[in-house]
mmCIF file of C-alpha atoms in Angstrom:
data_model
loop_
_atom_site.group_PDB
_atom_site.id
_atom_site.type_symbol
_atom_site.label_atom_id
_atom_site.label_comp_id
_atom_site.label_asym_id
_atom_site.label_seq_id
_atom_site.Cartn_x
_atom_site.Cartn_y
_atom_site.Cartn_z
ATOM 1 C CA MET J 1 50.060 42.205 28.540
ATOM 2 C CA ASP J 2 51.394 40.753 31.754
ATOM 3 C CA ASN J 3 54.911 40.694 33.227
ATOM 4 C CA ILE J 4 56.646 42.668 30.467
ATOM 5 C CA THR J 5 59.608 45.041 30.683
ATOM 6 C CA VAL J 6 60.261 47.820 28.154
ATOM 7 C CA LYS J 7 63.593 49.510 28.828
ATOM 8 C CA ASP J 8 65.747 52.165 27.118
ATOM 9 C CA SER J 9 63.567 52.494 24.010
ATOM 10 C CA SER J 10 63.371 55.686 22.005
ATOM 11 C CA ALA J 11 60.889 56.648 19.288
ATOM 12 C CA ASN J 12 62.324 58.305 16.205
ATOM 13 C CA ALA J 13 61.328 61.805 15.090
ATOM 14 C CA THR J 14 58.514 60.536 12.858
ATOM 15 C CA SER J 15 56.612 58.557 15.479
ATOM 16 C CA ALA J 16 57.814 60.516 18.499
ATOM 17 C CA PHE J 17 55.415 63.415 18.041
ATOM 18 C CA ASN J 18 52.344 61.387 19.009
ATOM 19 C CA GLY J 19 53.573 59.051 21.766
ATOM 20 C CA GLY J 20 53.514 59.041 25.577
ATOM 21 C CA GLY J 21 56.936 58.460 27.151
ATOM 22 C CA ALA J 22 56.175 54.804 27.871
ATOM 23 C CA ILE J 23 52.762 54.151 26.306
ATOM 24 C CA TYR J 24 51.192 55.366 23.081
ATOM 25 C CA ILE J 25 47.991 53.839 21.740
ATOM 26 C CA ASN J 26 46.126 55.333 18.800
ATOM 27 C CA ASN J 27 43.018 54.527 16.813
ATOM 28 C CA HIS J 28 41.834 56.488 13.795
ATOM 29 C CA ARG J 29 38.751 54.437 12.901
ATOM 30 C CA GLY J 30 36.267 52.177 14.630
ATOM 31 C CA ASP J 31 36.209 51.339 18.310
ATOM 32 C CA ALA J 32 39.037 52.494 20.523
ATOM 33 C CA PRO J 33 41.492 49.694 21.324
ATOM 34 C CA LYS J 34 41.269 48.140 24.801
ATOM 35 C CA VAL J 35 44.665 47.529 26.365
ATOM 36 C CA THR J 36 45.360 46.079 29.808
ATOM 37 C CA ILE J 37 48.889 46.069 31.256
ATOM 38 C CA THR J 38 49.649 44.362 34.581
ATOM 39 C CA ASN J 39 52.760 43.560 36.629
ATOM 40 C CA SER J 40 55.113 45.223 34.142
ATOM 41 C CA GLN J 41 57.892 47.826 33.959
ATOM 42 C CA PHE J 42 58.545 50.762 31.635
ATOM 43 C CA ILE J 43 62.010 52.186 32.289
ATOM 44 C CA ASN J 44 63.928 55.033 30.562
ATOM 45 C CA ASN J 45 61.764 55.360 27.440
ATOM 46 C CA LYS J 46 61.585 58.625 25.444
ATOM 47 C CA VAL J 47 59.169 60.210 22.977
ATOM 48 C CA GLY J 48 57.755 63.561 21.781
ATOM 49 C CA THR J 49 54.186 64.183 23.050
ATOM 50 C CA ASN J 50 51.003 62.345 23.963
ATOM 51 C CA GLY J 51 48.905 59.326 23.034
ATOM 52 C CA GLU J 52 45.220 59.389 22.166
ATOM 53 C CA THR J 53 41.952 57.545 21.713
ATOM 54 C CA ALA J 54 42.233 54.291 23.644
ATOM 55 C CA ASN J 55 40.815 52.465 26.601
ATOM 56 C CA LEU J 56 43.791 51.749 28.827
ATOM 57 C CA THR J 57 43.957 49.847 32.117
ATOM 58 C CA VAL J 58 47.290 49.715 33.957
ATOM 59 C CA GLU J 59 47.765 47.781 37.225
ATOM 60 C CA ASN J 60 50.744 46.971 39.465
ATOM 61 C CA THR J 61 53.184 48.466 36.976
ATOM 62 C CA THR J 62 56.294 50.615 37.451
ATOM 63 C CA PHE J 63 57.058 53.631 35.250
ATOM 64 C CA LYS J 64 60.565 54.927 35.922
ATOM 65 C CA GLY J 65 62.679 57.534 34.106
ATOM 66 C CA ASN J 66 60.390 57.955 31.077
ATOM 67 C CA LYS J 67 60.333 61.268 29.138
ATOM 68 C CA ALA J 68 57.893 63.018 26.812
ATOM 69 C CA ALA J 69 56.575 66.498 26.046
ATOM 70 C CA ASN J 70 53.293 65.728 27.864
ATOM 71 C CA GLY J 71 52.846 62.763 30.190
ATOM 72 C CA GLY J 72 56.348 61.487 30.882
ATOM 73 C CA ALA J 73 54.952 57.973 31.387
ATOM 74 C CA ILE J 74 51.339 58.039 30.121
ATOM 75 C CA ALA J 75 49.322 60.580 28.148
ATOM 76 C CA MET J 76 45.641 60.233 27.303
ATOM 77 C CA ASP J 77 43.803 62.298 24.688
ATOM 78 C CA GLY J 78 40.674 61.933 22.539
ATOM 79 C CA GLN J 79 37.534 59.991 23.489
ATOM 80 C CA SER J 80 38.954 57.411 25.854
ATOM 81 C CA GLU J 81 38.984 55.780 29.270
ATOM 82 C CA PHE J 82 41.967 55.336 31.568
ATOM 83 C CA SER J 83 42.217 53.278 34.749
ATOM 84 C CA SER J 84 45.365 53.252 36.878
ATOM 85 C CA LYS J 85 45.516 50.989 39.949
ATOM 86 C CA SER J 86 48.435 50.371 42.320
ATOM 87 C CA ASN J 87 51.163 51.710 40.008
ATOM 88 C CA THR J 88 54.488 53.368 40.795
ATOM 89 C CA PHE J 89 55.585 56.481 38.883
ATOM 90 C CA LYS J 90 59.181 57.447 39.649
ATOM 91 C CA ARG J 91 61.481 60.103 38.108
ATOM 92 C CA ASN J 92 59.408 60.568 34.927
ATOM 93 C CA LYS J 93 59.757 63.918 33.135
ATOM 94 C CA ALA J 94 57.613 66.063 30.846
ATOM 95 C CA ALA J 95 58.834 69.053 28.855
ATOM 96 C CA VAL J 96 55.396 70.679 29.198
ATOM 97 C CA ALA J 97 52.855 69.108 31.589
ATOM 98 C CA GLY J 98 52.215 65.934 33.569
ATOM 99 C CA GLY J 99 55.594 64.600 34.656
ATOM 100 C CA ALA J 100 54.055 61.150 35.156
ATOM 101 C CA VAL J 101 50.523 61.327 33.691
ATOM 102 C CA TYR J 102 48.740 63.775 31.356
ATOM 103 C CA VAL J 103 44.942 63.642 30.946
ATOM 104 C CA SER J 104 43.391 65.932 28.320
ATOM 105 C CA HIS J 105 39.972 67.627 28.213
ATOM 106 C CA GLY J 106 38.693 70.002 25.532
ATOM 107 C CA LEU J 107 40.457 70.852 22.287
ATOM 108 C CA SER J 108 44.043 70.322 21.139
ATOM 109 C CA ASN J 109 46.001 70.302 17.882
ATOM 110 C CA THR J 110 47.608 67.234 16.322
ATOM 111 C CA LYS J 111 50.886 67.095 14.431
ATOM 112 C CA LYS J 112 48.924 67.254 11.148
ATOM 113 C CA GLY J 113 47.053 70.415 12.166
ATOM 114 C CA MET J 114 43.803 68.609 12.958
ATOM 115 C CA THR J 115 41.823 69.347 16.114
ATOM 116 C CA ILE J 116 41.098 66.647 18.696
ATOM 117 C CA ASP J 117 38.095 66.969 21.007
ATOM 118 C CA SER J 118 39.103 65.178 24.198
ATOM 119 C CA ASN J 119 36.916 63.779 26.913
ATOM 120 C CA VAL J 120 39.075 61.290 28.801
ATOM 121 C CA LYS J 121 37.354 59.515 31.671
ATOM 122 C CA ALA J 122 40.162 58.681 34.078
ATOM 123 C CA GLN J 123 40.346 57.003 37.466
ATOM 124 C CA MET J 124 43.571 56.643 39.448
ATOM 125 C CA THR J 125 43.838 54.740 42.752
ATOM 126 C CA ASN J 126 46.594 53.534 45.096
ATOM 127 C CA SER J 127 49.469 54.880 43.006
ATOM 128 C CA ILE J 128 52.845 56.032 44.300
ATOM 129 C CA PHE J 129 54.427 59.185 42.842
ATOM 130 C CA LYS J 130 58.103 60.001 43.557
ATOM 131 C CA LYS J 131 60.281 62.735 42.077
ATOM 132 C CA ASN J 132 58.384 63.201 38.796
ATOM 133 C CA SER J 133 58.747 66.608 37.136
ATOM 134 C CA ALA J 134 57.260 68.811 34.443
ATOM 135 C CA VAL J 135 58.790 72.034 33.127
ATOM 136 C CA LEU J 136 55.518 73.975 32.875
ATOM 137 C CA THR J 137 53.049 72.375 35.321
ATOM 138 C CA GLY J 138 51.821 69.183 37.004
ATOM 139 C CA ASP J 139 54.886 67.346 38.285
ATOM 140 C CA ASP J 140 52.924 64.138 38.923
ATOM 141 C CA VAL J 141 49.535 64.352 37.163
ATOM 142 C CA ALA J 142 48.166 67.139 34.934
ATOM 143 C CA TYR J 143 44.489 67.423 34.049
ATOM 144 C CA ALA J 144 44.922 69.717 31.054
ATOM 145 C CA ARG J 145 42.126 71.817 29.517
ATOM 146 C CA TYR J 146 41.707 74.140 26.555
ATOM 147 C CA TYR J 147 38.398 75.509 25.252
ATOM 148 C CA ASP J 148 37.793 78.074 22.534
ATOM 149 C CA GLU J 149 34.561 79.706 21.372
ATOM 150 C CA THR J 150 33.718 76.682 19.168
ATOM 151 C CA TYR J 151 33.819 74.132 22.019
ATOM 152 C CA THR J 152 30.343 72.779 22.791
ATOM 153 C CA GLY J 153 31.154 70.388 25.653
ATOM 154 C CA ASP J 154 30.951 70.974 29.400
ATOM 155 C CA THR J 155 33.851 73.241 30.401
ATOM 156 C CA SER J 156 33.153 72.781 34.122
ATOM 157 C CA ALA J 157 33.418 68.980 34.072
ATOM 158 C CA THR J 158 36.355 67.192 35.659
ATOM 159 C CA THR J 159 36.494 63.655 34.319
ATOM 160 C CA LEU J 160 39.523 62.626 36.397
ATOM 161 C CA THR J 161 39.053 61.057 39.820
ATOM 162 C CA SER J 162 42.100 60.301 41.902
ATOM 163 C CA ASP J 163 43.014 59.517 45.484
ATOM 164 C CA SER J 164 46.270 61.456 44.837
ATOM 165 C CA ASP J 165 46.681 65.172 44.157
ATOM 166 C CA PHE J 166 46.637 66.361 40.563
ATOM 167 C CA THR J 167 47.106 69.733 38.867
ATOM 168 C CA ASP J 168 44.004 71.067 37.093
ATOM 169 C CA VAL J 169 45.356 73.488 34.487
ATOM 170 C CA THR J 170 43.816 75.540 31.672
ATOM 171 C CA PHE J 171 45.960 76.363 28.651
ATOM 172 C CA ALA J 172 45.720 79.614 26.664
ATOM 173 C CA ASP J 173 46.290 77.985 23.266
ATOM 174 C CA LYS J 174 45.190 74.899 21.347
ATOM 175 C CA ASN J 175 48.815 73.770 21.064
ATOM 176 C CA ARG J 176 48.866 73.670 24.884
ATOM 177 C CA THR J 177 52.159 75.459 25.302
ATOM 178 C CA GLN J 178 51.071 78.504 27.362
ATOM 179 C CA LEU J 179 49.117 78.591 30.604
ATOM 180 C CA ALA J 180 45.963 80.700 30.735
ATOM 181 C CA THR J 181 45.895 83.679 33.053
ATOM 182 C CA LYS J 182 43.478 83.729 35.963
ATOM 183 C CA ASP J 183 41.340 86.260 34.049
ATOM 184 C CA PHE J 184 41.073 83.847 31.115
ATOM 185 C CA GLU J 185 40.069 80.949 33.385
ATOM 186 C CA THR J 186 37.297 82.887 35.112
ATOM 187 C CA ALA J 187 35.982 84.216 31.785
ATOM 188 C CA LEU J 188 35.078 80.672 30.786
#
């Protein structure tokens, strides 16, 4: 997609639970979809939580005034790849984490009570972040983790690289609504 503008859209209660504020891509079977967005704008879009399982490349795009529970503009979950180059994230808001961008690692619940094992490989370069906010943590970018005793992946891995600051946060619950205490983090 090139040179598109999505403005003032709002997902209804049925679809809102799974979408990023501006972008939601999902795949339940087969290969993850590959989506590239360049030279576009996403302005004042709203939705409930995060997107999952996709390979997303976003370049030279503006995300302004988008809102979601996690990842006001973009949220990535599941087994996916995310590349962000030369984008502007301005005044996006999250009710939980990642005012602009939310990248998930470890386990999380879905709206249907299923568990997602996330290992998002993300790279962010040359992006501008201005006045984004999150109620719980990560005003601009949140790298969000949760691991329980059943998780078999690498809990020390950080699969997000960025030339901007990001918040590396561990949650205390699979629903990702409460932050872990320092004691919980070091026990892992």
